[in-house]
JSON list of N, CA and C in Angstrom, two decimals:
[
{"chain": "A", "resi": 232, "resn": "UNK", "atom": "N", "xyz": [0.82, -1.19, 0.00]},
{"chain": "A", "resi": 232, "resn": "UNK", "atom": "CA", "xyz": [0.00, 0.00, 0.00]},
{"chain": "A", "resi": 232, "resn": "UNK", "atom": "C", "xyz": [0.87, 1.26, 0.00]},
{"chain": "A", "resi": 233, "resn": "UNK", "atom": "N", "xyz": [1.95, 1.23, 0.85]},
{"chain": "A", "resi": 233, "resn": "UNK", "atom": "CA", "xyz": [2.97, 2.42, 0.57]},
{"chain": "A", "resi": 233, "resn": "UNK", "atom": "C", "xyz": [3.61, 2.85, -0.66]},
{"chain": "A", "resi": 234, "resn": "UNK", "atom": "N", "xyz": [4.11, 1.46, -1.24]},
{"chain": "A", "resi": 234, "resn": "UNK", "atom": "CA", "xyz": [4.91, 1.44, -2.49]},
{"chain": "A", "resi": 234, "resn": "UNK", "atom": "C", "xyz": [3.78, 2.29, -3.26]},
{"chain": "A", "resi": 235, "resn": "UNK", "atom": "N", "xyz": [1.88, 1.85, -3.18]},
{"chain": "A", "resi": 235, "resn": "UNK", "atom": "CA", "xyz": [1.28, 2.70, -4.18]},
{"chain": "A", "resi": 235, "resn": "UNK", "atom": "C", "xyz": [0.82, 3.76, -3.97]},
{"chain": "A", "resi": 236, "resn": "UNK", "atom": "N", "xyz": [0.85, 4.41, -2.91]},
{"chain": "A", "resi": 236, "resn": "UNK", "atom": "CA", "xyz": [0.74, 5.99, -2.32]},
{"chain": "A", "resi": 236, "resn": "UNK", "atom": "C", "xyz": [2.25, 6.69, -2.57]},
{"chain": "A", "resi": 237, "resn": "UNK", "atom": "N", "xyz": [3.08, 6.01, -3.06]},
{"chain": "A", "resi": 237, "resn": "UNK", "atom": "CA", "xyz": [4.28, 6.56, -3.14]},
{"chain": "A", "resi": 237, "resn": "UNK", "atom": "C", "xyz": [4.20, 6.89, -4.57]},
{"chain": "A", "resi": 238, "resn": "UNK", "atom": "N", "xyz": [3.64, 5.92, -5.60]},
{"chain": "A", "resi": 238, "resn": "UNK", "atom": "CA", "xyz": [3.81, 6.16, -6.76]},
{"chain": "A", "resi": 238, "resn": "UNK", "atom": "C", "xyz": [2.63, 6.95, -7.11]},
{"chain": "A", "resi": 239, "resn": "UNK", "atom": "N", "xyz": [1.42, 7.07, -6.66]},
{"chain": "A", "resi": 239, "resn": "UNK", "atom": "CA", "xyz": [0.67, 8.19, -6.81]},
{"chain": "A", "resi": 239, "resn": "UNK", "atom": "C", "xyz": [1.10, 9.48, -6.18]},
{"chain": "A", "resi": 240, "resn": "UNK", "atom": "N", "xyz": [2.30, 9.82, -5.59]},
{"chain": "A", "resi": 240, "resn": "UNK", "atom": "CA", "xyz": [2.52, 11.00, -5.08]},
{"chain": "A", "resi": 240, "resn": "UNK", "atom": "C", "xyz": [3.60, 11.42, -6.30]},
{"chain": "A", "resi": 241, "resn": "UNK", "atom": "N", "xyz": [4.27, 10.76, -6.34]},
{"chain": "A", "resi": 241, "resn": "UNK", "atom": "CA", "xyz": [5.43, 11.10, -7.96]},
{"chain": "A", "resi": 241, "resn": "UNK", "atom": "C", "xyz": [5.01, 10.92, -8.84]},
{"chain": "A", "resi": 242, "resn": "UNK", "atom": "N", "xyz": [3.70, 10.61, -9.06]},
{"chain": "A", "resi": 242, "resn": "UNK", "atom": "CA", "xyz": [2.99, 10.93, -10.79]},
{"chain": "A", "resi": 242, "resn": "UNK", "atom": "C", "xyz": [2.19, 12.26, -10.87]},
{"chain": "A", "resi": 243, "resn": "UNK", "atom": "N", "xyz": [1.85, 12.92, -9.41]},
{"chain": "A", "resi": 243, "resn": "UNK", "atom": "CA", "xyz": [1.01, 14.06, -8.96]},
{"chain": "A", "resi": 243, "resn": "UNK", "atom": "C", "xyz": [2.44, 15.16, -9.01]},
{"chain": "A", "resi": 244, "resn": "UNK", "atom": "N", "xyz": [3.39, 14.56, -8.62]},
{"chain": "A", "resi": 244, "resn": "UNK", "atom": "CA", "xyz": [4.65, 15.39, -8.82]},
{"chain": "A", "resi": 244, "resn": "UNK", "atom": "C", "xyz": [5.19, 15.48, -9.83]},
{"chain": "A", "resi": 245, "resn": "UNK", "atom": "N", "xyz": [5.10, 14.34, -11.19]},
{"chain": "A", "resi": 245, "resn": "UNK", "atom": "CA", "xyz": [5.74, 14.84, -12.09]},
{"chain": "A", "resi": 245, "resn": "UNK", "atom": "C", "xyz": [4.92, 15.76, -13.08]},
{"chain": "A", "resi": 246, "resn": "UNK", "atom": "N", "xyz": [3.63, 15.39, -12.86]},
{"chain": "A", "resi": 246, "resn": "UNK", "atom": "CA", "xyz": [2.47, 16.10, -13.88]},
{"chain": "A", "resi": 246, "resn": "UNK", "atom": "C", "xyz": [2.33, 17.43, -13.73]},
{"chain": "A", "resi": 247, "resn": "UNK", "atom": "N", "xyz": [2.61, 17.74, -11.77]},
{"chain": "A", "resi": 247, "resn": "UNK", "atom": "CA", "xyz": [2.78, 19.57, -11.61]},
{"chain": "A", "resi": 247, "resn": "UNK", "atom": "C", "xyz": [3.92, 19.98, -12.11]},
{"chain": "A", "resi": 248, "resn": "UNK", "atom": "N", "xyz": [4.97, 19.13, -11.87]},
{"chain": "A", "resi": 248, "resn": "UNK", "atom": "CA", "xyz": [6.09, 20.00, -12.50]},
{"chain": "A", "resi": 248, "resn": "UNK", "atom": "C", "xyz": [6.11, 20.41, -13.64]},
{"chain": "A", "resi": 249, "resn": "UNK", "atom": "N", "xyz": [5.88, 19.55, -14.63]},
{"chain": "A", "resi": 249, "resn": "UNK", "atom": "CA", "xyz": [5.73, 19.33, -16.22]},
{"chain": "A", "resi": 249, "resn": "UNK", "atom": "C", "xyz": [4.27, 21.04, -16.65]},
{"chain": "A", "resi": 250, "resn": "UNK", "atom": "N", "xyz": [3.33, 20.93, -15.77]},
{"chain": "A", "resi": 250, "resn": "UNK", "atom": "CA", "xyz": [2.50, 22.16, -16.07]},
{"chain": "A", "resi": 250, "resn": "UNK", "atom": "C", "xyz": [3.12, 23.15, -15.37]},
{"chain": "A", "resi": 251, "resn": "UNK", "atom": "N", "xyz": [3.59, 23.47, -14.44]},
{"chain": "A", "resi": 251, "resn": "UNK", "atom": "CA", "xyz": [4.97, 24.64, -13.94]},
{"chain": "A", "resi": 251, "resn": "UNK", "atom": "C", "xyz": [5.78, 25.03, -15.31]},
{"chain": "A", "resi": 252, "resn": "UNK", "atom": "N", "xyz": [6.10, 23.89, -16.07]},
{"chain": "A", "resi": 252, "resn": "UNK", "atom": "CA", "xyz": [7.26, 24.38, -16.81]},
{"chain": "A", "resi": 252, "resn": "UNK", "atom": "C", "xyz": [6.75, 24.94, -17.89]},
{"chain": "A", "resi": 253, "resn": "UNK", "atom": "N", "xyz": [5.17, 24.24, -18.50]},
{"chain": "A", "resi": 253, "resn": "UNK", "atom": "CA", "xyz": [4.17, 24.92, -19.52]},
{"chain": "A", "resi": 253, "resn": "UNK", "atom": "C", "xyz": [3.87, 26.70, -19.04]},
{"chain": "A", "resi": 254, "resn": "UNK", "atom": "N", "xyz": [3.93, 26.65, -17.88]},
{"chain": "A", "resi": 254, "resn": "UNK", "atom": "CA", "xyz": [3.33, 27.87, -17.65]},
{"chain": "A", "resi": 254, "resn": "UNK", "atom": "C", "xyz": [2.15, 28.26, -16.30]},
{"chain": "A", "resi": 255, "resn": "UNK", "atom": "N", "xyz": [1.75, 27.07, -15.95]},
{"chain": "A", "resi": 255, "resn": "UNK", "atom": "CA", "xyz": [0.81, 27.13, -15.00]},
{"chain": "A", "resi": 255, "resn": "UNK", "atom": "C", "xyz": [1.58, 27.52, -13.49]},
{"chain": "A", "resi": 256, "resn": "UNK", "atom": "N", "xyz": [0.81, 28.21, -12.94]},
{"chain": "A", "resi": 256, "resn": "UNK", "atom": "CA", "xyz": [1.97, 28.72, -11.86]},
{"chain": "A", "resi": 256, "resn": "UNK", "atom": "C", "xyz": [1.23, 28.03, -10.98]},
{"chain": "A", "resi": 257, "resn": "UNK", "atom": "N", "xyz": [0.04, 27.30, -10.84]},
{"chain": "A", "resi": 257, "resn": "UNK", "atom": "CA", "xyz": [-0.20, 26.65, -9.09]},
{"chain": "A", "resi": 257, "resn": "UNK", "atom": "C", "xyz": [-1.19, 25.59, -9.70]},
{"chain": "A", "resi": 258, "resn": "UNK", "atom": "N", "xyz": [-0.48, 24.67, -10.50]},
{"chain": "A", "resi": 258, "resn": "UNK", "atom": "CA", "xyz": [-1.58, 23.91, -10.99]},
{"chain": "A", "resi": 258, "resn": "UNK", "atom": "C", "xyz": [-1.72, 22.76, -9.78]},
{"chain": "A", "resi": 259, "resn": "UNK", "atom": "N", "xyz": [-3.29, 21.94, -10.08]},
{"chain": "A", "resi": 259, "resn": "UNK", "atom": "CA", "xyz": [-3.69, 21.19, -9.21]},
{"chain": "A", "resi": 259, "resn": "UNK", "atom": "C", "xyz": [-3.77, 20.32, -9.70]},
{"chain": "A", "resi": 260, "resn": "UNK", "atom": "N", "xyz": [-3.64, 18.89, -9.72]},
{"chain": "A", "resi": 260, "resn": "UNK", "atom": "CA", "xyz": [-3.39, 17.27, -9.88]},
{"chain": "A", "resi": 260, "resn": "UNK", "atom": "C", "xyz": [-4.20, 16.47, -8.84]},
{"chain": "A", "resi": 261, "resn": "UNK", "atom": "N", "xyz": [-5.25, 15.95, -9.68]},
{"chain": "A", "resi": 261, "resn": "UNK", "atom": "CA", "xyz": [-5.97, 14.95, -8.80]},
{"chain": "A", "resi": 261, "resn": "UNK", "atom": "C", "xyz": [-5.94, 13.60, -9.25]},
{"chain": "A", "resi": 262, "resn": "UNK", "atom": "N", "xyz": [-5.76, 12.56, -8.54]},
{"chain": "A", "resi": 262, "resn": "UNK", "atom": "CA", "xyz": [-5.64, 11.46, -9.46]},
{"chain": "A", "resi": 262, "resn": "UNK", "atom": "C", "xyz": [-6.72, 10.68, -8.81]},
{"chain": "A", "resi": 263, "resn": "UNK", "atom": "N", "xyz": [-7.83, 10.31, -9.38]},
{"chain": "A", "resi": 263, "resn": "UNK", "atom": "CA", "xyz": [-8.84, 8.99, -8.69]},
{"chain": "A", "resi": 263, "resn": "UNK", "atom": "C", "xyz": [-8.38, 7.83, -9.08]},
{"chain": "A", "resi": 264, "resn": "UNK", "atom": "N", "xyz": [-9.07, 7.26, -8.10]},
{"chain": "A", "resi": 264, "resn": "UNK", "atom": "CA", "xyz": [-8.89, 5.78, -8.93]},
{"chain": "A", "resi": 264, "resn": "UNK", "atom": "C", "xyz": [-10.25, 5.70, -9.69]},
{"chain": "A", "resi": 265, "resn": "UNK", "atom": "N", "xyz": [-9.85, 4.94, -10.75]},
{"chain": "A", "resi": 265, "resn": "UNK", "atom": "CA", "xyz": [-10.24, 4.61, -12.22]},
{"chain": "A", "resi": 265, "resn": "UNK", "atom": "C", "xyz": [-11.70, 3.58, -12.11]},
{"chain": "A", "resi": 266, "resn": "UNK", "atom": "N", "xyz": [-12.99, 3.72, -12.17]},
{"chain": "A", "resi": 266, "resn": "UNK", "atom": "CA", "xyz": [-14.02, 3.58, -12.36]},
{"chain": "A", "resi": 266, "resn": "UNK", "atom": "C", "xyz": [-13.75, 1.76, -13.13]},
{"chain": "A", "resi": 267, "resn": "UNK", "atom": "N", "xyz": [-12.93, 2.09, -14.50]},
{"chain": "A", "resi": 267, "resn": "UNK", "atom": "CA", "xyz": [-13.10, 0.59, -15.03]},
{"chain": "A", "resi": 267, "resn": "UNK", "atom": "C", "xyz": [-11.83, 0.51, -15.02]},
{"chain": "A", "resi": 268, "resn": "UNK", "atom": "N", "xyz": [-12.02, -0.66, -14.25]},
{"chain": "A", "resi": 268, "resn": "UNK", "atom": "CA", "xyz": [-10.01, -1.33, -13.89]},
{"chain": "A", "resi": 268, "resn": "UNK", "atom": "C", "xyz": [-9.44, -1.76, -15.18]},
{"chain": "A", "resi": 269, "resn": "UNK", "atom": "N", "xyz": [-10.05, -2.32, -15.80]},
{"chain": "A", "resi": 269, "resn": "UNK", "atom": "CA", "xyz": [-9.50, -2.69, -17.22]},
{"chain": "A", "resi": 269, "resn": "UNK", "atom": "C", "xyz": [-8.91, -1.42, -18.01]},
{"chain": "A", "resi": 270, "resn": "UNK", "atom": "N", "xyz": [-8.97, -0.53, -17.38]},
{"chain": "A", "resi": 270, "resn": "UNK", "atom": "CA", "xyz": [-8.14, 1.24, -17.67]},
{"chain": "A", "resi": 270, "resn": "UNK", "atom": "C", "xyz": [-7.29, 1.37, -17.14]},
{"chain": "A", "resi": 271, "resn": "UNK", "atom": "N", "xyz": [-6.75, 1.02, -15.77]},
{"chain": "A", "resi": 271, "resn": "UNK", "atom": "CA", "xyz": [-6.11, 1.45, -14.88]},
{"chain": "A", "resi": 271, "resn": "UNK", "atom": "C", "xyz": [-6.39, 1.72, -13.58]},
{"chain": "A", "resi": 272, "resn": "UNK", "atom": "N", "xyz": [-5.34, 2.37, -12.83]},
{"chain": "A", "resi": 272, "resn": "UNK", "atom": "CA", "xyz": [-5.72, 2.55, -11.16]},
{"chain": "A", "resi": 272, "resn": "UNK", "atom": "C", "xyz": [-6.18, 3.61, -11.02]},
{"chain": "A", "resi": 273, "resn": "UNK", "atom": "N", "xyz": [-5.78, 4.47, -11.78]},
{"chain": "A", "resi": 273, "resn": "UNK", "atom": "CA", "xyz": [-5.93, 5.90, -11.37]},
{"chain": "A", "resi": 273, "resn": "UNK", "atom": "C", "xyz": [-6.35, 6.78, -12.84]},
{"chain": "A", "resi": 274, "resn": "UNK", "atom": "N", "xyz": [-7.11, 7.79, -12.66]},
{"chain": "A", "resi": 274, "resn": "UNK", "atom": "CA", "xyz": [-7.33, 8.45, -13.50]},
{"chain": "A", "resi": 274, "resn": "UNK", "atom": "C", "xyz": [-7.63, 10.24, -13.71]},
{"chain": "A", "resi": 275, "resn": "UNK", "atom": "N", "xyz": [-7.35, 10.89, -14.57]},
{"chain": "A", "resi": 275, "resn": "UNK", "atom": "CA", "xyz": [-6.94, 12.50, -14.11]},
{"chain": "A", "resi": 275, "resn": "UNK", "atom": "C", "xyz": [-7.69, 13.39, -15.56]},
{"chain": "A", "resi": 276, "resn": "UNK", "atom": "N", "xyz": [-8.25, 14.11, -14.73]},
{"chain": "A", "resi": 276, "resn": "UNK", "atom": "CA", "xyz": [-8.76, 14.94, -16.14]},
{"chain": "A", "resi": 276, "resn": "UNK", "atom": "C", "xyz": [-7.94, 16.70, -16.33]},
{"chain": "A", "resi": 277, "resn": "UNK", "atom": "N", "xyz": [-6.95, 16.24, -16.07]},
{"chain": "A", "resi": 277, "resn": "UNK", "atom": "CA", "xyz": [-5.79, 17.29, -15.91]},
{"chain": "A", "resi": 277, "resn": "UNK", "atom": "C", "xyz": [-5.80, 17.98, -17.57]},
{"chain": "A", "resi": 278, "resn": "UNK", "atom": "N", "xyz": [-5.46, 17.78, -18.19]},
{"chain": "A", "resi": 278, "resn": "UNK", "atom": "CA", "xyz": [-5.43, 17.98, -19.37]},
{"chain": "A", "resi": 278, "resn": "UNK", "atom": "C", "xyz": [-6.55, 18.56, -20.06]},
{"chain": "A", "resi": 279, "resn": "UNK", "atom": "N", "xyz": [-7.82, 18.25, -19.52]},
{"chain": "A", "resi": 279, "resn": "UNK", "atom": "CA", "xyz": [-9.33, 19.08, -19.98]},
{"chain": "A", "resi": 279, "resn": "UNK", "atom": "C", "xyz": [-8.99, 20.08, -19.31]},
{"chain": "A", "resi": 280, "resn": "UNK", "atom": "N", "xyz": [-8.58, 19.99, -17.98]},
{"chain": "A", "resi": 280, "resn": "UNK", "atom": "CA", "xyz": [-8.57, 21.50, -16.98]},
{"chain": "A", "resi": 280, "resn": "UNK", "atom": "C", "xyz": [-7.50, 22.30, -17.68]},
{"chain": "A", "resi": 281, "resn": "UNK", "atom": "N", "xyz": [-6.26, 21.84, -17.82]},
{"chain": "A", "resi": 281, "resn": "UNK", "atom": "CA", "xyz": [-5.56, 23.13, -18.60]},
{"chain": "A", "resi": 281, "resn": "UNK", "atom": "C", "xyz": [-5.24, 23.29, -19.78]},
{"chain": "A", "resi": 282, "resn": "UNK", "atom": "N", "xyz": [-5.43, 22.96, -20.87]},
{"chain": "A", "resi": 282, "resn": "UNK", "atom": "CA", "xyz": [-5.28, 22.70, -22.14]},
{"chain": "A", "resi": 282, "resn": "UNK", "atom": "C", "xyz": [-5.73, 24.25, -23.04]},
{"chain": "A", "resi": 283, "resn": "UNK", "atom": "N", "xyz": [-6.65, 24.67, -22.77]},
{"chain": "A", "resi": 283, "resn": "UNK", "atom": "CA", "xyz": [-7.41, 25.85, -23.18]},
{"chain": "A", "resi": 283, "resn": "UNK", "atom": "C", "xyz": [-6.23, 27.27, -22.73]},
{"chain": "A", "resi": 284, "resn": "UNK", "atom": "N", "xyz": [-6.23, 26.96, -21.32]},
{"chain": "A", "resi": 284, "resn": "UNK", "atom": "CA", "xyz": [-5.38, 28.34, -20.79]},
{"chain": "A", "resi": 284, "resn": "UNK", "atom": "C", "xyz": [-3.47, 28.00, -21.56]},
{"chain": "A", "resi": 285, "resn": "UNK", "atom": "N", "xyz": [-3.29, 26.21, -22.27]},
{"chain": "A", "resi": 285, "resn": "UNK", "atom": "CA", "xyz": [-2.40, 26.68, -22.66]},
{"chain": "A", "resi": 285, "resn": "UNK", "atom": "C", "xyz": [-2.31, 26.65, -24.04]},
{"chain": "A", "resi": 286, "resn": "UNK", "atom": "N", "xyz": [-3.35, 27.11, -24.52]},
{"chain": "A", "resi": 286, "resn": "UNK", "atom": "CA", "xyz": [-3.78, 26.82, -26.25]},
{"chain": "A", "resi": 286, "resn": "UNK", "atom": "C", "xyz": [-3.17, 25.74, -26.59]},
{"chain": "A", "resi": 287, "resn": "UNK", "atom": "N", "xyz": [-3.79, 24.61, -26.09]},
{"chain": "A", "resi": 287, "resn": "UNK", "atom": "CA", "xyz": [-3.55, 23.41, -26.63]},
{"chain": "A", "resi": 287, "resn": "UNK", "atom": "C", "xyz": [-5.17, 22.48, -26.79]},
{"chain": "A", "resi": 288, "resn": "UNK", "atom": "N", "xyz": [-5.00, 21.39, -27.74]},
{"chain": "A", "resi": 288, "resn": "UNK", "atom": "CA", "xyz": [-6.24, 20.44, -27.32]},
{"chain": "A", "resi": 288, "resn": "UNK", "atom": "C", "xyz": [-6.22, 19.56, -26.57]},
{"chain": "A", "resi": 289, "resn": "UNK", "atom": "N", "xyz": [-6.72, 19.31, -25.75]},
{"chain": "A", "resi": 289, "resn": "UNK", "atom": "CA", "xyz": [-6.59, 18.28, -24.73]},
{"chain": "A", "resi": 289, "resn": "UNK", "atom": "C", "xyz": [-5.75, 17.04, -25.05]},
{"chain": "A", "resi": 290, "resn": "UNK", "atom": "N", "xyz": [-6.25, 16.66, -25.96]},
{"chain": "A", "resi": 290, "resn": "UNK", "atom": "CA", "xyz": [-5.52, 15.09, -26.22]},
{"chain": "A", "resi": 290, "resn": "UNK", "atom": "C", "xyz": [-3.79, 15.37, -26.84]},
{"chain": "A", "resi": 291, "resn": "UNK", "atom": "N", "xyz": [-3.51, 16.72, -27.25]},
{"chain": "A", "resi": 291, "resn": "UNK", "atom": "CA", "xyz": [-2.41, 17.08, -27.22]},
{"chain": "A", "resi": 291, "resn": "UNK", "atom": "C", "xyz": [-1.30, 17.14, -25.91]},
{"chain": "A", "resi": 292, "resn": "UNK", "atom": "N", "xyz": [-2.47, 17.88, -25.19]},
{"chain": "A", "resi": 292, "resn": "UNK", "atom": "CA", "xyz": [-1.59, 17.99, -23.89]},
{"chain": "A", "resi": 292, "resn": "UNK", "atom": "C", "xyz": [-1.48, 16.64, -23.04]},
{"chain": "A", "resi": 293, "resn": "UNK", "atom": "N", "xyz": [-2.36, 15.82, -23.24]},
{"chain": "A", "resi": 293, "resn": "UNK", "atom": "CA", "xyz": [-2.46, 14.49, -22.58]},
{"chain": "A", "resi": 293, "resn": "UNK", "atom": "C", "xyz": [-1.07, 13.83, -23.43]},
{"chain": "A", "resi": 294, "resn": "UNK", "atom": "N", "xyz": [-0.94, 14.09, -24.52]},
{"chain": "A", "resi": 294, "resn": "UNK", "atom": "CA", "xyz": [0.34, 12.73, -25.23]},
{"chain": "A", "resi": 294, "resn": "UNK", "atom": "C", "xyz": [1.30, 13.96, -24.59]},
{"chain": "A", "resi": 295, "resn": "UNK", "atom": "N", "xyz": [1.46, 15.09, -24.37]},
{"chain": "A", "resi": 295, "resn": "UNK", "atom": "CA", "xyz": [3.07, 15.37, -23.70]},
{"chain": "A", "resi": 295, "resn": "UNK", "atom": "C", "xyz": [3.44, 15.31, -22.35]},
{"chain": "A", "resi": 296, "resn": "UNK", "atom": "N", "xyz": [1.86, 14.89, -21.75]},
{"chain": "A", "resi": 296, "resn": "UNK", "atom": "CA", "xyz": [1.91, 14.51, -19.85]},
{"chain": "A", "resi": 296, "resn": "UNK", "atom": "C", "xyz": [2.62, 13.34, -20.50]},
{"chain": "A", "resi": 297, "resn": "UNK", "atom": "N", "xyz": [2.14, 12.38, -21.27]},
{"chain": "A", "resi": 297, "resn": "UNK", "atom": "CA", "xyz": [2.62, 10.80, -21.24]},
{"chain": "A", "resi": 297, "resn": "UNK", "atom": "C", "xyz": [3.77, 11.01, -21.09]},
{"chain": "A", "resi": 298, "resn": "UNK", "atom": "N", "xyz": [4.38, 11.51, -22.78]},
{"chain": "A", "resi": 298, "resn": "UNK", "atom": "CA", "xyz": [5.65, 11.82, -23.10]},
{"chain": "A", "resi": 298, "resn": "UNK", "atom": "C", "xyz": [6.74, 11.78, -21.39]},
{"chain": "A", "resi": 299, "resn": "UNK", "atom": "N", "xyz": [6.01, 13.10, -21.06]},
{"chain": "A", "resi": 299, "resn": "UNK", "atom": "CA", "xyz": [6.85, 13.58, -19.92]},
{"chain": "A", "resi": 299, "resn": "UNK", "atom": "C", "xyz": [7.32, 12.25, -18.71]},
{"chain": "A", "resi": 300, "resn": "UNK", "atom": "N", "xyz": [6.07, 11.90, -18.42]},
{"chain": "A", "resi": 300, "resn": "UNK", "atom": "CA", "xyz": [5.70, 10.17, -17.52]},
{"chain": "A", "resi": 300, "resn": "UNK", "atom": "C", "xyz": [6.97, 9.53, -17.78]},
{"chain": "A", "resi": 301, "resn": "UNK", "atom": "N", "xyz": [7.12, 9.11, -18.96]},
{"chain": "A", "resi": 301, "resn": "UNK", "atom": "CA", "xyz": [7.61, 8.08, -19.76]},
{"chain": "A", "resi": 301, "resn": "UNK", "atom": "C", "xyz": [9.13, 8.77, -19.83]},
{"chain": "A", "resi": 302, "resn": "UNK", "atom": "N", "xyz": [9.56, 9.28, -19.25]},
{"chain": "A", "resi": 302, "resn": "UNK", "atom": "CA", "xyz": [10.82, 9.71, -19.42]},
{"chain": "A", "resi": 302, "resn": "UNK", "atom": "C", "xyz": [11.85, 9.79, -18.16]},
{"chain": "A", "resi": 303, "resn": "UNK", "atom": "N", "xyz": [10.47, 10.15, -17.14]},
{"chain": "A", "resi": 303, "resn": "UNK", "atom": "CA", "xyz": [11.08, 9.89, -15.41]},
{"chain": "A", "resi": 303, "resn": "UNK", "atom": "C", "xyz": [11.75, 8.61, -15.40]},
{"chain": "A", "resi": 304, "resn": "UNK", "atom": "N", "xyz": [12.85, 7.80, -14.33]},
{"chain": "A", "resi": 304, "resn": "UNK", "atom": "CA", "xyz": [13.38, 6.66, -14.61]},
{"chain": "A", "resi": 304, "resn": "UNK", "atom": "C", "xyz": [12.45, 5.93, -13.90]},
{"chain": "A", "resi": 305, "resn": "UNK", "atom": "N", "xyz": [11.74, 6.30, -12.46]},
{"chain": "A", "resi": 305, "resn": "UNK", "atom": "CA", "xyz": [11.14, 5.66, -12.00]},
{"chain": "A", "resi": 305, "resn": "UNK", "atom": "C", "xyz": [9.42, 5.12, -12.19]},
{"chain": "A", "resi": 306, "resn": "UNK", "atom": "N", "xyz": [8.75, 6.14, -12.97]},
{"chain": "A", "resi": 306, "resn": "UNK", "atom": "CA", "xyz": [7.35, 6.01, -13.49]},
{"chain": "A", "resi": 306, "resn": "UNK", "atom": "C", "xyz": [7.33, 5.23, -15.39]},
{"chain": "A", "resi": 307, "resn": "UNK", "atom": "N", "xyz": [8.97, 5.25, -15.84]},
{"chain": "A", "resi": 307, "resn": "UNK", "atom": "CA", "xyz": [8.59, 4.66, -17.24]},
{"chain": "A", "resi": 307, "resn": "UNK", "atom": "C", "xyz": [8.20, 3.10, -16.91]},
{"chain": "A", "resi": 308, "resn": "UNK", "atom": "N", "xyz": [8.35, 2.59, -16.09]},
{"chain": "A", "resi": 308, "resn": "UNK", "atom": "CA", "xyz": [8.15, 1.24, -15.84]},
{"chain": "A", "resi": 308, "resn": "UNK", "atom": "C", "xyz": [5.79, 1.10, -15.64]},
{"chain": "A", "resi": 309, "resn": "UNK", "atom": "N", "xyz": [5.47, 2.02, -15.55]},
{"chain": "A", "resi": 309, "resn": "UNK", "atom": "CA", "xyz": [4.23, 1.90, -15.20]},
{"chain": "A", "resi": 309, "resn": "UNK", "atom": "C", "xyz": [3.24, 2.18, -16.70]},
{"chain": "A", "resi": 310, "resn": "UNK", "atom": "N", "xyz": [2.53, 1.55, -16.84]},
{"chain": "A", "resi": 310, "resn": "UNK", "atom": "CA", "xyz": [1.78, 1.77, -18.56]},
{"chain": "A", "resi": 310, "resn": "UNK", "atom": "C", "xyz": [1.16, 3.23, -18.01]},
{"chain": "A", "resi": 311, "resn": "UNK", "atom": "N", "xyz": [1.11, 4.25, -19.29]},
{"chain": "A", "resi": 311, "resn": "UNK", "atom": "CA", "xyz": [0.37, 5.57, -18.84]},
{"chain": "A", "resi": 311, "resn": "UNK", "atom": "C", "xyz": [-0.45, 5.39, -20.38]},
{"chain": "A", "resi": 312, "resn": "UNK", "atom": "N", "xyz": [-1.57, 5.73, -20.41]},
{"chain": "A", "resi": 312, "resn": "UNK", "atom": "CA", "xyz": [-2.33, 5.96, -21.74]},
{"chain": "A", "resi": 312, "resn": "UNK", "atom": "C", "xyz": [-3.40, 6.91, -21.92]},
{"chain": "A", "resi": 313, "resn": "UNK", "atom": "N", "xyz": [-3.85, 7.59, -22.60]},
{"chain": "A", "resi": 313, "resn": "UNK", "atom": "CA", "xyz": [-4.88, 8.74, -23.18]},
{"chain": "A", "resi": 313, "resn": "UNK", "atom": "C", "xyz": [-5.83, 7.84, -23.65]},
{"chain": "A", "resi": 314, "resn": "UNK", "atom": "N", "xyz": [-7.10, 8.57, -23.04]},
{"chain": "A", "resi": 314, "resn": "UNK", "atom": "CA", "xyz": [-8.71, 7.65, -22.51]},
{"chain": "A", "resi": 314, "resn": "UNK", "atom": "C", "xyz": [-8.90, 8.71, -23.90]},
{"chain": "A", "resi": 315, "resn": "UNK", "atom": "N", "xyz": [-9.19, 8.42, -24.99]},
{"chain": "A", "resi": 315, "resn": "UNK", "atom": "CA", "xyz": [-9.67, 9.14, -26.26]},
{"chain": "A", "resi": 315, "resn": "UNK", "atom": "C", "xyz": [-11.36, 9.16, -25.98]},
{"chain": "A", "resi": 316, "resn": "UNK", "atom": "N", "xyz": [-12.22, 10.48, -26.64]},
{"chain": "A", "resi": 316, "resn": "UNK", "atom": "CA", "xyz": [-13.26, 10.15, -26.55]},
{"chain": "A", "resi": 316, "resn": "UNK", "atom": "C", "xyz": [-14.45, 9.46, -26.98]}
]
């Protein structure tokens, strides 16, 4: 249970940092857990919330959260994917 409160705290940390560096000066990161498990554990509508203030489209800004995910040494090991609509 620690190991996964640990890794939901450094995916909430890498996703603020990553919108810090876009431009957002106090962005907020919520992660639920995920309604249909066959999706995942957790799930974030981060990307609807700021996408607009950074003239982007959502599903844009969602593949450069991944991008970003996928580059940490410790979170590339975890599948991250964009829930298309």
């Amino acid at each position: 249970m620690e190991a996964e409160n640990n890794m939901k705290i450094d995916l909430i940390k890498n996703i603020e940092g990553f919108l810090k560096e876009k431009g957002i000066e106090t962005p907020s990161v919520n992660l639920t857990p995920s309604v249909y498990f066959d999706k995942g554990d957790y799930s974030t509508n981060v990307a609807m919330v700021y996408a607009k203030e950074l003239g982007l489209k959502p599903l844009d800004l969602a593949e450069e959260i991944i991008l970003r995910l996928t580059q940490d040494d410790l979170l590339k090991q975890i599948k991250t994917e964009v829930a298309h609509p």
